[in-house]
PDB file of C-alpha atoms in Angstrom:
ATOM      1  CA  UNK X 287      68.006 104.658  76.328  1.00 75.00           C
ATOM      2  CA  UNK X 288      65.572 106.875  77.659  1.00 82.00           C
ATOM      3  CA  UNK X 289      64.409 104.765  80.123  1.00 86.00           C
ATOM      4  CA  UNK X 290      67.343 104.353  81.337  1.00 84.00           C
ATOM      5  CA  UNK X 291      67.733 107.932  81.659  1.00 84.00           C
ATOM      6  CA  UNK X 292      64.121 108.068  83.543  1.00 87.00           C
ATOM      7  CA  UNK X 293      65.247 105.073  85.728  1.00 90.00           C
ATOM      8  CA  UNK X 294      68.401 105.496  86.280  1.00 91.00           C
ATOM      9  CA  UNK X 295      69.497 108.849  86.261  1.00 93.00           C
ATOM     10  CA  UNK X 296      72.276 109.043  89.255  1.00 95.00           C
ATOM     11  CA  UNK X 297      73.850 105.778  87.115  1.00 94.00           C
ATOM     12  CA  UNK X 298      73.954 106.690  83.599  1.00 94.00           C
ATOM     13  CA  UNK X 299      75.401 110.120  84.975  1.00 96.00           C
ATOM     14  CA  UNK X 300      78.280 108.760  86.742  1.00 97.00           C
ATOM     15  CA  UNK X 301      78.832 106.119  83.768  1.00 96.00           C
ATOM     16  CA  UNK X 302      79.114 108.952  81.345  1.00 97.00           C
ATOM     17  CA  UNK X 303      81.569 110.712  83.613  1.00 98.00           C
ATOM     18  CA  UNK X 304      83.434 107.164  84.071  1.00 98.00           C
ATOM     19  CA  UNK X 305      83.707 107.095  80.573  1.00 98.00           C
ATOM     20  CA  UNK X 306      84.679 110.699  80.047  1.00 98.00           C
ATOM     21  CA  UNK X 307      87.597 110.334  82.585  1.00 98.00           C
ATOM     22  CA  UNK X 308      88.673 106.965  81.039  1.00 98.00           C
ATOM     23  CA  UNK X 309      89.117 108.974  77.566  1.00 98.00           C
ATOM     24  CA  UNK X 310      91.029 111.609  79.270  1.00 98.00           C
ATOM     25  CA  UNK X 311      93.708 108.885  81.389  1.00 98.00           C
ATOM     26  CA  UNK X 312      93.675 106.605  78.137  1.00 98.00           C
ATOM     27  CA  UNK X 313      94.981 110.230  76.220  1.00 98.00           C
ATOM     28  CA  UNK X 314      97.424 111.067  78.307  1.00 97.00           C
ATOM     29  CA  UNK X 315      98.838 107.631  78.595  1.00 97.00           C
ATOM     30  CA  UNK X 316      98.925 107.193  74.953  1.00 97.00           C
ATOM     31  CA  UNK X 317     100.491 110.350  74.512  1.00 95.00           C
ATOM     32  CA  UNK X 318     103.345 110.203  76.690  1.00 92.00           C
ATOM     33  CA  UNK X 319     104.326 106.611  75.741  1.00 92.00           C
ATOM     34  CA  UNK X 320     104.388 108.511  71.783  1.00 92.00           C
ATOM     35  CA  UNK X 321     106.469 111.345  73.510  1.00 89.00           C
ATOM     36  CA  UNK X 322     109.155 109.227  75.317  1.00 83.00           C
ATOM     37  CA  UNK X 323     109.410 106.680  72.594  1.00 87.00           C
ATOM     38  CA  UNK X 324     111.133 109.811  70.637  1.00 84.00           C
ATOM     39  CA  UNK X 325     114.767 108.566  70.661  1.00 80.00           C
ATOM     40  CA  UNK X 326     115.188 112.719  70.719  1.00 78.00           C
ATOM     41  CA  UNK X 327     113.609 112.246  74.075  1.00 76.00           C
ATOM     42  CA  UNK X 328     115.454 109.865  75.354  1.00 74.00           C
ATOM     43  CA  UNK X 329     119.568 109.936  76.380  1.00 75.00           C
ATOM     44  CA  UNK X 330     119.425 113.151  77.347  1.00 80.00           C
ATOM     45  CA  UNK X 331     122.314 115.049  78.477  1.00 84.00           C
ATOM     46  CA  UNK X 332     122.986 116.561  82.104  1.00 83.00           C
ATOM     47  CA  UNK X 333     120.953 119.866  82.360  1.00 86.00           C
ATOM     48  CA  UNK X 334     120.965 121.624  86.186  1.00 87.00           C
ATOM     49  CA  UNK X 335     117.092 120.950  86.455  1.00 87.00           C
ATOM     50  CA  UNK X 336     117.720 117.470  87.074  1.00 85.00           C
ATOM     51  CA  UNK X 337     117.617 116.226  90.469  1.00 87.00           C
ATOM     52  CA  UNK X 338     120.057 113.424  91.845  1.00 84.00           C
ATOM     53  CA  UNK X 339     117.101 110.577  91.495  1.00 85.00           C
ATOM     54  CA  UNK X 340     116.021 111.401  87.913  1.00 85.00           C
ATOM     55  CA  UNK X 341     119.204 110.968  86.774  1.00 85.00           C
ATOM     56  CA  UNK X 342     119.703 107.756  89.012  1.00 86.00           C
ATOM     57  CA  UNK X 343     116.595 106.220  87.785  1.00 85.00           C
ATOM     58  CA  UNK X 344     117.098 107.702  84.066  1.00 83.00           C
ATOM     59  CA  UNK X 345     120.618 106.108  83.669  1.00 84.00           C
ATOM     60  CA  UNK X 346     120.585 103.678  85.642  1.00 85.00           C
ATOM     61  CA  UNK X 347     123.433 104.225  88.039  1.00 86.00           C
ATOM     62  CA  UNK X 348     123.691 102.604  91.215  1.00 86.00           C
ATOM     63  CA  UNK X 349     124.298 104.583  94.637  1.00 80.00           C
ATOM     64  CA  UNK X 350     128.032 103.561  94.877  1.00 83.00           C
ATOM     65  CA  UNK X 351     128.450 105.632  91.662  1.00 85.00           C
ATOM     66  CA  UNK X 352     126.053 108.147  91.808  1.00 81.00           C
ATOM     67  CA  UNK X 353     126.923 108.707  95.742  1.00 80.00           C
ATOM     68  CA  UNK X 354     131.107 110.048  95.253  1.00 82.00           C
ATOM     69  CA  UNK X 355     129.854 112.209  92.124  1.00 82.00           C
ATOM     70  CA  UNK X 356     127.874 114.252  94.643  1.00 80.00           C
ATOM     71  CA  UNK X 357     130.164 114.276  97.050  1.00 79.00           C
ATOM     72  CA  UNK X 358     128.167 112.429  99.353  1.00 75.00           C
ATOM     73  CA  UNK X 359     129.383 110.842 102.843  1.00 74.00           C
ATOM     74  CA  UNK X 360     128.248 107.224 103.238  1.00 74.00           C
ATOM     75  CA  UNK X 361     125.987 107.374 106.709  1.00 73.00           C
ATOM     76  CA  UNK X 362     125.209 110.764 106.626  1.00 71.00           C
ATOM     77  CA  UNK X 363     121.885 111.597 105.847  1.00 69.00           C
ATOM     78  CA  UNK X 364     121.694 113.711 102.515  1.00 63.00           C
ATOM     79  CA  UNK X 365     118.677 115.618 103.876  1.00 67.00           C
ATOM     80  CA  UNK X 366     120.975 117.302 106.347  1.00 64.00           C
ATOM     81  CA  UNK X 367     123.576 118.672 104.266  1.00 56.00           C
ATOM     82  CA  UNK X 368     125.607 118.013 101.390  1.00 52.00           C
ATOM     83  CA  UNK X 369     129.347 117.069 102.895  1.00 52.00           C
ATOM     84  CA  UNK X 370     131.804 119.141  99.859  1.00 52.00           C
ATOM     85  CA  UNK X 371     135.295 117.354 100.000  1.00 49.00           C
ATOM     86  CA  UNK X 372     137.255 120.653 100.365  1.00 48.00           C
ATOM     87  CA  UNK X 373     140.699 118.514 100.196  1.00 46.00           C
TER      88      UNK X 373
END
């Protein structure tokens, strides 16, 4: 090992730091897939901090669905302004 470190100093280093970052991504992977396989964590119900595509993606609704709930126009871009029905 140590002459590795004597040869190859610039390599080991970034191999340790390789390593070290590996550890910290394999962590945080591991520990969100424990979070979010919590059935407490999953089905949640509608809170205000969620925005139209989380709860799209998160239930699974298509845009024909999702789109009239919001009181959105078809062909009018969203971005621009949300079009109330004010019937």
């Amino acid at each position: 090992m140590k002459h590795l470190w004597d040869q190859h100093r610039f390599a080991v280093s970034a191999f340790v730091i390789a390593i070290v970052c590996l550890g910290y991504f394999a962590f945080q992977t591991v520990s969100s897939a424990i979070y979010w396989m919590d059935p407490a964590h999953q089905d949640q119900d509608l809170a205000a901090w969620m925005t139209p595509r989380y709860v799209a993606q998160s239930y699974k609704l298509p845009p024909n669905v999702l789109g009239p709930a919001l009181f959105l126009v078809k062909g009018k871009n969203p971005a621009s302004g949300v079009a109330w029905n004010n019937r």
